[in-house]
Coordinates of C-alpha atoms in Angstrom, one line a residue:
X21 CA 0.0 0.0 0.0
X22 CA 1.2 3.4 -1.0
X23 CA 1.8 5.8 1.9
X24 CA 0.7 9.7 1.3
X25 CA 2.6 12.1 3.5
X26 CA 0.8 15.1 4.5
X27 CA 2.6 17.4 5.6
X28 CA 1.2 20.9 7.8
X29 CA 2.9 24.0 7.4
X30 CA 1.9 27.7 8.5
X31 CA 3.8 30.9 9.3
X32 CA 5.0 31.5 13.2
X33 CA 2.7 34.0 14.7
X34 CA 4.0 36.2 17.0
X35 CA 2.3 37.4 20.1
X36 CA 4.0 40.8 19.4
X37 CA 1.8 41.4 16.4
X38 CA -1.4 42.2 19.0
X39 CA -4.2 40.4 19.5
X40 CA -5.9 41.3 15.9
X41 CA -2.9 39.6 14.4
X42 CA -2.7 36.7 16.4
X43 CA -6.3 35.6 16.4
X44 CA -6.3 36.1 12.5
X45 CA -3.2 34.2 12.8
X46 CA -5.1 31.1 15.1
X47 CA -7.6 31.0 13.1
X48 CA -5.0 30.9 9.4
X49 CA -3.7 27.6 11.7
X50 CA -7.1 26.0 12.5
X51 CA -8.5 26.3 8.8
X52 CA -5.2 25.0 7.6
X53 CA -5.2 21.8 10.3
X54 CA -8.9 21.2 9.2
X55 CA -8.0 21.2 5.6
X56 CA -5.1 19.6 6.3
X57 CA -7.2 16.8 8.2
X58 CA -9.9 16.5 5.4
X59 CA -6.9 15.9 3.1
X60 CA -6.1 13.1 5.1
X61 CA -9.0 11.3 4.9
X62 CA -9.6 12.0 1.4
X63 CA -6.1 10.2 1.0
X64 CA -6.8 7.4 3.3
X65 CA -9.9 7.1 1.4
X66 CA -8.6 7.3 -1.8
X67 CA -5.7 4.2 -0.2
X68 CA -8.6 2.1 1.0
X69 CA -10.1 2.3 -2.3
X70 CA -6.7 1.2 -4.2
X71 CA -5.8 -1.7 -2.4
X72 CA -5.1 -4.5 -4.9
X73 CA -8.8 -3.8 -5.9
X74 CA -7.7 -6.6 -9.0
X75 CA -10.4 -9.3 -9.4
X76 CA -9.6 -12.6 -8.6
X77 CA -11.5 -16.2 -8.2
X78 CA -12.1 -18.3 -5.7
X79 CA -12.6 -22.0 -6.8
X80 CA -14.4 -24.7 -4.8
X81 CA -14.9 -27.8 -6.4
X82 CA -13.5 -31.5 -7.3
X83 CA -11.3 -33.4 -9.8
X84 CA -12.8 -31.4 -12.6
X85 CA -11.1 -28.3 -11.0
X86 CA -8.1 -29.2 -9.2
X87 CA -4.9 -28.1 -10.6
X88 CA -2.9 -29.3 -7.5
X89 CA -3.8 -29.7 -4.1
X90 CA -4.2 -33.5 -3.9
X91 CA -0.4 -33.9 -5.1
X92 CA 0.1 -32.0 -1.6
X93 CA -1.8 -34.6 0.3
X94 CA 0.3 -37.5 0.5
X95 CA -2.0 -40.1 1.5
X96 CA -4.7 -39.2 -1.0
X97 CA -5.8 -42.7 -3.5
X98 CA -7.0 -39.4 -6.2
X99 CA -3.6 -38.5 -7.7
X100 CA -3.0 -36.9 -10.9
X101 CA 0.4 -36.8 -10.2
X102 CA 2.1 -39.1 -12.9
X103 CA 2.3 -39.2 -16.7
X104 CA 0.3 -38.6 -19.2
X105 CA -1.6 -36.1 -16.5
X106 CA -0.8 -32.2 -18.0
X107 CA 0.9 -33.5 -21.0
X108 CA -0.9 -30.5 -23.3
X109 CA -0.3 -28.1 -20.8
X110 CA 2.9 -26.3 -20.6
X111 CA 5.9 -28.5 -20.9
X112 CA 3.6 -31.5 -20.1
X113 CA 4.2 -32.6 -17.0
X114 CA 1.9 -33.7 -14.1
X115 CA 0.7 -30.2 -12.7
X116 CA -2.6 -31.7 -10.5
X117 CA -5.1 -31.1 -13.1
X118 CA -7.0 -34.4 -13.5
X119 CA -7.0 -33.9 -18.0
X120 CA -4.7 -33.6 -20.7
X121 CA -5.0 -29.9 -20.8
X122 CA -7.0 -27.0 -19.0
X123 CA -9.8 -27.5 -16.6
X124 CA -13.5 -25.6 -17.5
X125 CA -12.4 -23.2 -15.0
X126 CA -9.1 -22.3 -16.4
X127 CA -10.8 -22.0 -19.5
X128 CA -13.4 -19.9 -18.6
X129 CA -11.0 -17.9 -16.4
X130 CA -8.4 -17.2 -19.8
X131 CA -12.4 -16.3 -21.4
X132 CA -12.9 -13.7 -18.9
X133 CA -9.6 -12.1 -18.4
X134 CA -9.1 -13.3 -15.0
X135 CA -5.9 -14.8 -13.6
X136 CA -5.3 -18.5 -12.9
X137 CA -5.4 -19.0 -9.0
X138 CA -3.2 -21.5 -7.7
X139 CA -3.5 -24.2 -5.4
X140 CA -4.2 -23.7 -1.8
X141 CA -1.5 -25.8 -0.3
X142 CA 1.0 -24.9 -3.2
X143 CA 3.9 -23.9 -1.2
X144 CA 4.7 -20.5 -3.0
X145 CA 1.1 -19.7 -2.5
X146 CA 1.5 -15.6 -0.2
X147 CA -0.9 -13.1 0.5
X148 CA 0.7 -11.4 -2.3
X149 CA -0.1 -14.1 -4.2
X150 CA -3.7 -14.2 -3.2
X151 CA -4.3 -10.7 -4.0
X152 CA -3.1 -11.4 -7.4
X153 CA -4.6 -14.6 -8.7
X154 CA -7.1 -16.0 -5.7
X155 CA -7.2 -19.1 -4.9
X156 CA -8.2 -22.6 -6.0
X157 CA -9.3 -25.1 -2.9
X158 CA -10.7 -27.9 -5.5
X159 CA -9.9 -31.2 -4.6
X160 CA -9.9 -34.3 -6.8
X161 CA -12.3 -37.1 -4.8
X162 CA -14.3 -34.2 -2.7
X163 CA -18.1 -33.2 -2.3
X164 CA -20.5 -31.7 -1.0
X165 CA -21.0 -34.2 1.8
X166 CA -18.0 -35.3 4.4
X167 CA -18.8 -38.8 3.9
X168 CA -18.2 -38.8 0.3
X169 CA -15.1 -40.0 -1.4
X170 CA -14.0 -42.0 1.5
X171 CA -11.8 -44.8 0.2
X172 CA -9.3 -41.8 -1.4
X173 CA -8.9 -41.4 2.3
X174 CA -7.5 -37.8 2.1
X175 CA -9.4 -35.0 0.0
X176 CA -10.9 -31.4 1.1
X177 CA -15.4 -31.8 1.4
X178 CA -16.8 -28.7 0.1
X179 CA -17.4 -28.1 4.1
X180 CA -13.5 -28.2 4.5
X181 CA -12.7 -26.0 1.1
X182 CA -14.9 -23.3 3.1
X183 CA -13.2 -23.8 6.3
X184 CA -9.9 -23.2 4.3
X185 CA -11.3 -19.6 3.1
X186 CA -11.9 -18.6 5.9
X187 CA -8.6 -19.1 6.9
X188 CA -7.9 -17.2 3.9
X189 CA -10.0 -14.2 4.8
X190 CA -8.1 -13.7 8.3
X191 CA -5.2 -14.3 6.2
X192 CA -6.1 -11.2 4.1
X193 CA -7.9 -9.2 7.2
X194 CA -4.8 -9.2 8.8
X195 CA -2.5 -7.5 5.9
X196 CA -5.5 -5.1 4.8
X197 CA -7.8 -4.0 7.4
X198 CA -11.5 -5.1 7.5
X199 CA -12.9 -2.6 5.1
X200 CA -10.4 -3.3 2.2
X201 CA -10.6 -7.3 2.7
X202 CA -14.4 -6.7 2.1
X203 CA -13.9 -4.5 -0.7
X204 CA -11.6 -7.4 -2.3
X205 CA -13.6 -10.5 -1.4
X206 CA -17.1 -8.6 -2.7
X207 CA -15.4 -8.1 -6.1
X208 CA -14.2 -11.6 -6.8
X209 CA -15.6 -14.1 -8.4
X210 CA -16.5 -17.6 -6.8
X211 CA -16.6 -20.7 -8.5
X212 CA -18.7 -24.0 -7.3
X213 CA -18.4 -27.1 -9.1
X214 CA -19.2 -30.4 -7.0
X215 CA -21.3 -33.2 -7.0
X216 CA -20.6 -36.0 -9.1
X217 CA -18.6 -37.5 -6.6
X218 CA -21.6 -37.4 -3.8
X219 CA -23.2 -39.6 -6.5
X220 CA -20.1 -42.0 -8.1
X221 CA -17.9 -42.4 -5.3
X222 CA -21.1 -42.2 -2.5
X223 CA -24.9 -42.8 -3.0
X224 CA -24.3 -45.4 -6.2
X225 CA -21.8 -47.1 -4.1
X226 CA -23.3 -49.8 -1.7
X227 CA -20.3 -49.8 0.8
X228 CA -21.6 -45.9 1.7
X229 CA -24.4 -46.2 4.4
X230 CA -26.3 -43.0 2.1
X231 CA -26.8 -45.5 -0.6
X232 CA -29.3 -47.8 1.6
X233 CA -30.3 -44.6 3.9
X234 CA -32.0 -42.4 1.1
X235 CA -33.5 -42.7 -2.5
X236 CA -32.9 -41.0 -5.3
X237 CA -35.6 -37.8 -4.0
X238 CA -34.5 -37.5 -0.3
X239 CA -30.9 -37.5 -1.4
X240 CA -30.9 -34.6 -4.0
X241 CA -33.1 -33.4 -1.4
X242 CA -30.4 -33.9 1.4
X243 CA -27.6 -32.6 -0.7
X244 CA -29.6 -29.4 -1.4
X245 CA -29.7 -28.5 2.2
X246 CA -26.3 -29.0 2.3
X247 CA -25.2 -26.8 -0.2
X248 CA -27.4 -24.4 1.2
X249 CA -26.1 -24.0 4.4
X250 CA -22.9 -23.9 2.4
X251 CA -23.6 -21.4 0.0
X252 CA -24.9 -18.9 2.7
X253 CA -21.4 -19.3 4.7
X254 CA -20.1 -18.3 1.8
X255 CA -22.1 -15.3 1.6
X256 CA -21.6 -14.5 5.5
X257 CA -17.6 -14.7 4.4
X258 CA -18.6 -11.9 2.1
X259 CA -19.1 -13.9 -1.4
X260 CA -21.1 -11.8 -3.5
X261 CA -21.1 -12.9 -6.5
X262 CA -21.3 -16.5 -7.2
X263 CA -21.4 -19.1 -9.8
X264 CA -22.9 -23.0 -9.4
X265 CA -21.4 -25.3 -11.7
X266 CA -23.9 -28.3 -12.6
X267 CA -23.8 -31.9 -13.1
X268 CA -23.4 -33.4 -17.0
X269 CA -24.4 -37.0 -18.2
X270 CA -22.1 -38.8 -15.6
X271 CA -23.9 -42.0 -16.5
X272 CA -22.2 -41.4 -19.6
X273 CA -18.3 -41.3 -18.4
X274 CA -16.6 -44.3 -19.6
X275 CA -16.0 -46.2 -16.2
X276 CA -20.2 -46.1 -15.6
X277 CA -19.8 -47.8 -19.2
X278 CA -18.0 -50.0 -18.6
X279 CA -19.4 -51.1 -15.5
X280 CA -22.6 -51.7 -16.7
X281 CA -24.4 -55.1 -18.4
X282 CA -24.6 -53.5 -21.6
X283 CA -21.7 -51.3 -22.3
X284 CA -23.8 -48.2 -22.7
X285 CA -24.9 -45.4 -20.6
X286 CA -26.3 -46.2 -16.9
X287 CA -29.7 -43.8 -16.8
X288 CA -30.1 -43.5 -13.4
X289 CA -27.0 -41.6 -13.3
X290 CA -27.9 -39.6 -15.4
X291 CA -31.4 -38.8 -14.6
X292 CA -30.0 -38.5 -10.6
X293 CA -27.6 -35.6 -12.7
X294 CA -30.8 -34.1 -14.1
X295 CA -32.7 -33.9 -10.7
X296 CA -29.8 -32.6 -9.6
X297 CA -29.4 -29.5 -11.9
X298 CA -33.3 -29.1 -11.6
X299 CA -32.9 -28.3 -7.7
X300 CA -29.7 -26.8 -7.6
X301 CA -30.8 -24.0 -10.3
X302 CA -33.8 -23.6 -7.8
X303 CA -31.9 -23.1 -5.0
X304 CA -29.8 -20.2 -6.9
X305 CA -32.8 -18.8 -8.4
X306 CA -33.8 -18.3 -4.8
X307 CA -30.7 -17.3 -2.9
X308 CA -30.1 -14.9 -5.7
X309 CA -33.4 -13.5 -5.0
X310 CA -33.5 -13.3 -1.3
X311 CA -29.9 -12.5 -0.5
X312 CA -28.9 -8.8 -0.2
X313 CA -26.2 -7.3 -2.9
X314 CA -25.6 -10.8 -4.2
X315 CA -25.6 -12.3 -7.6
X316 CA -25.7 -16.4 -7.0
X317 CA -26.2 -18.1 -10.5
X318 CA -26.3 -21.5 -11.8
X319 CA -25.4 -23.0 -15.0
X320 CA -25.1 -26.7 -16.6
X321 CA -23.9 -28.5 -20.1
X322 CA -26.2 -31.0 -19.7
X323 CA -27.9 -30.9 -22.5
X324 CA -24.7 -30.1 -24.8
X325 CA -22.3 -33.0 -23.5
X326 CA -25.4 -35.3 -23.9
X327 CA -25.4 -34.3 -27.5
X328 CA -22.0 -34.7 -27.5
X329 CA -21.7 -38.4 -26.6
X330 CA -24.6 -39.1 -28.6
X331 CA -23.2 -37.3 -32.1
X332 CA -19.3 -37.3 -31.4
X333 CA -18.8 -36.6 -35.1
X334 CA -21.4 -33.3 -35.3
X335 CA -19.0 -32.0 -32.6
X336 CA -15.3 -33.3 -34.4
X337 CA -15.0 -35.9 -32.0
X338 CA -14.5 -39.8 -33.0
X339 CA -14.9 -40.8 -30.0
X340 CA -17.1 -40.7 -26.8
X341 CA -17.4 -43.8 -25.5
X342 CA -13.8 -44.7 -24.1
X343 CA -10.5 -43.1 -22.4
X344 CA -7.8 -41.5 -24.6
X345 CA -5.4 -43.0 -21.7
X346 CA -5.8 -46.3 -21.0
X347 CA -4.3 -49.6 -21.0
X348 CA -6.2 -51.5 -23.5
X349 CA -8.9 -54.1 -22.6
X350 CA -7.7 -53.9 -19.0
X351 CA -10.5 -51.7 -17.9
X352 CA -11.3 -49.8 -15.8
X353 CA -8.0 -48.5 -15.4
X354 CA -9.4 -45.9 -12.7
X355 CA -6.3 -43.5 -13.6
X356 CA -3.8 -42.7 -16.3
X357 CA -0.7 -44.1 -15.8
X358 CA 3.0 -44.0 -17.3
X359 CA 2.2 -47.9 -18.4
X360 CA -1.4 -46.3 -20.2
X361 CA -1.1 -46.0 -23.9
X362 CA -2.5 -43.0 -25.8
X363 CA -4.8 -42.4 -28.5
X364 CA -3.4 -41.3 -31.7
X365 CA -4.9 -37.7 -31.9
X366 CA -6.3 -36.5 -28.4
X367 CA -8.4 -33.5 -29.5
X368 CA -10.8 -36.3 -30.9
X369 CA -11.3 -38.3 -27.9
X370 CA -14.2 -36.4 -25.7
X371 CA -12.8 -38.2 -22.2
X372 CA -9.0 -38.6 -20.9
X373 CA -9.5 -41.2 -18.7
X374 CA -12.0 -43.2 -16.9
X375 CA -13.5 -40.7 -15.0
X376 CA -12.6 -37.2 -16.9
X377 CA -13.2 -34.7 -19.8
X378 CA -10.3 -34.2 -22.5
X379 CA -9.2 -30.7 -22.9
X380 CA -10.8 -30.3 -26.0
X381 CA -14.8 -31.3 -24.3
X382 CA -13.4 -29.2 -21.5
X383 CA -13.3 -26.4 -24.0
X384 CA -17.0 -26.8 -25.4
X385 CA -18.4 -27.2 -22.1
X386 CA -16.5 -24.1 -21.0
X387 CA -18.4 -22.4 -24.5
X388 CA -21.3 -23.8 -22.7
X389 CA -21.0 -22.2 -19.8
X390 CA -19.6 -18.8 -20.7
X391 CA -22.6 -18.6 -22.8
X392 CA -25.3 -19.6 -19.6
X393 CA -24.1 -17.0 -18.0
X394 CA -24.1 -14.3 -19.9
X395 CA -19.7 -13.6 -20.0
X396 CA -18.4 -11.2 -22.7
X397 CA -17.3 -13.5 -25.8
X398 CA -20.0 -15.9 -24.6
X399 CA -21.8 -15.7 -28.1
X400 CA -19.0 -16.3 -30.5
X401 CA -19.5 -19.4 -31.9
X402 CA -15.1 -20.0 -32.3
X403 CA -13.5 -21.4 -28.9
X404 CA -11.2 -18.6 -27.4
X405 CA -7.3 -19.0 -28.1
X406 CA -5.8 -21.3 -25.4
X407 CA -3.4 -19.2 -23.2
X408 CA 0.6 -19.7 -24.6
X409 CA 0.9 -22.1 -21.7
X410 CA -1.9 -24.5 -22.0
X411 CA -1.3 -24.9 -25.8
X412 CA -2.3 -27.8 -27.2
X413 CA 1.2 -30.1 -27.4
X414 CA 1.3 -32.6 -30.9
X415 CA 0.1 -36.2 -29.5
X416 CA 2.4 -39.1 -30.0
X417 CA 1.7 -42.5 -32.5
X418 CA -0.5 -45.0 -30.9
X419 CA 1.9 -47.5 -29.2

């Protein structure tokens, strides 16, 4: 923070000069310490104002978002921490990010203008560094609910991302003041994209007690009060304006495929995906309605990924059935490993791996989204230019 130094000057008045003199004098010193002093607030105002008043984003969410914090939790079974993880993003390496490429996020991020926050637990992460970029709590294997995602034993619950902001807020309170940590957090933008997993790796597992204590309405219905009581922390925290990611055809991703009788897309899943949607964009249609100075909004692909995986070739995919990583006919491979082979051209293939969208499906669902609600660009019928350091790399001959 700049510092402005006033500085108070006015001539010596002597007592010599009589009493006219010297109470026109007092008076000369009076207006000049009360100008002097409105000067001083104006500048402290004008310093409140100007404190990294840069917009940032703060990301809550899963798999689909994280670009890093689970390689920090060394006991976590939801790595994306080895080859061919990140190979079309930067010098393609393992970076966190559970795809090929860029997650929706980064995409719609790079779509937007704003910058890329990083991990929470990446070491070089500073308040400095918040200020700048903001900061991404997603963890690969978390959800809405505690319980969910168990067997990766470690992973950050929506419940626990929250906790970790408001860490982050005292963080920032601390270097700012109140009024200026307001200022900040009010202007970002917040991202929350979970779900699935309260669904895959929970309710449509029978090892989790929710799968034999609810049915398909009570737990939507369940999850929605969670995520309520969630939301409005978030708003308490000083969240104002807020986006809810929805669910797409998760019935659809190859390892519900290949799990089922048939080969083909499990339904349930994917009408439990639907429900989902249905209630969630009632719940933001409602908070956004009732809460004061807040814009909460929800937005889903469904309906585009589902066309997707239905006509691959309408959208210039060949494929939308399998994983571009895998290792053959042993399936499910649940992650992509340095053993996996590729597919020949990866921009064709609409999942990465079991589980996951391929940078390029990230890219039209990020289209999607940027067009649901409402960004600049959001019309334009060309996908944005990927940023220099998530540009798609040349993919290798199938082995």
């Amino acid at each position: 923070m700049k510092t402005h130094n006033v500085y108070i000057s006015s001539d010596t008045c002597s007592i010599e000069q009589g009493k006219f003199h010297h109470h026109l004098c007092s008076l000369n010193m009076k207006l000049n310490v009360r100008w002097s002093c409105l000067l001083c607030l104006v500048l402290i105002g004008i310093a409140i104002e100007g404190v990294q008043c840069k917009v940032v984003q703060f990301i809550f969410g899963d798999s689909l978002s994280d670009v890093g914090n689970n390689m920090y939790l060394s006991k976590s079974l939801a790595q994306a921490n080895l080859p061919f993880y990140g190979i079309d993003f930067g010098k393609g390496l393992p970076n966190g990010r559970f795809t090929n490429g860029r997650t929706v996020a980064d995409i719609i991020g790079d779509n937007t203008g704003l910058p890329r926050p990083p991990a929470f637990l990446d070491p070089s992460l500073t308040e400095d560094v918040i200020l700048e970029s903001g900061v991404n709590y997603a963890s690969g294997g978390g959800g809405i609910l505690n319980e969910t995602g168990g067997y990766f034993i470690q992973r950050f619950s929506l419940w626990k991302q929250i906790e970790l902001f408001r860490g982050t807020t005292e963080l920032i309170t601390n270097k700012l003041g109140k009024q200026a940590t307001d200022k900040f957090i009010g202007e970002a933008n917040f991202v929350v994209a979970l779900g699935s997993n309260d669904f895959i790796n929970n309710y449509l597992m029978p090892v989790y007690s929710d799968s034999w204590k609810y049915n398909d309405q009570t737990f939507v219905r369940y999850l929605m009060e969670t995520l309520q009581k969630q939301l409005l922390v978030l708003h308490n925290l000083g969240a104002r304006k807020l986006m809810v990611f929805g669910l797409g055809p998760m019935g659809c991703i190859p390892l519900q495929r290949v799990l089922s009788t048939t080969g083909q897309c499990q339904e349930r899943a994917n009408k439990l995906a639907i429900s989902f949607n249905k209630a969630a964009s009632q719940l933001l249609a409602n908070l956004d309605s009732r809460l004061p100075n807040a814009s909460f909004k929800f937005g889903d692909a469904y309906d585009v990924v589902d066309n997707v995986i239905r006509n691959p070739n309408n959208y210039g995919f060949d494929n939308a059935d399998s994983p571009c990583c895998s290792l053959g006919r042993i399936r499910p491979a649940l992650t992509c490993l340095p053993a996996s082979t590729l597919c020949s051209d990866r921009s064709k293939y609409v999942f990465w791996d079991e589980y996951h969208p391929s940078d390029s499906a990230n890219q039209l669902i990020a289209n999607e989204l940027i067009k649901k609600f409402g960004f600049l660009g959001g019309g334009n019928s060309s996908a944005p230019v990927p940023a220099p350091e998530s540009a798609i790399a040349p993919s290798p001959d199938e082995e």
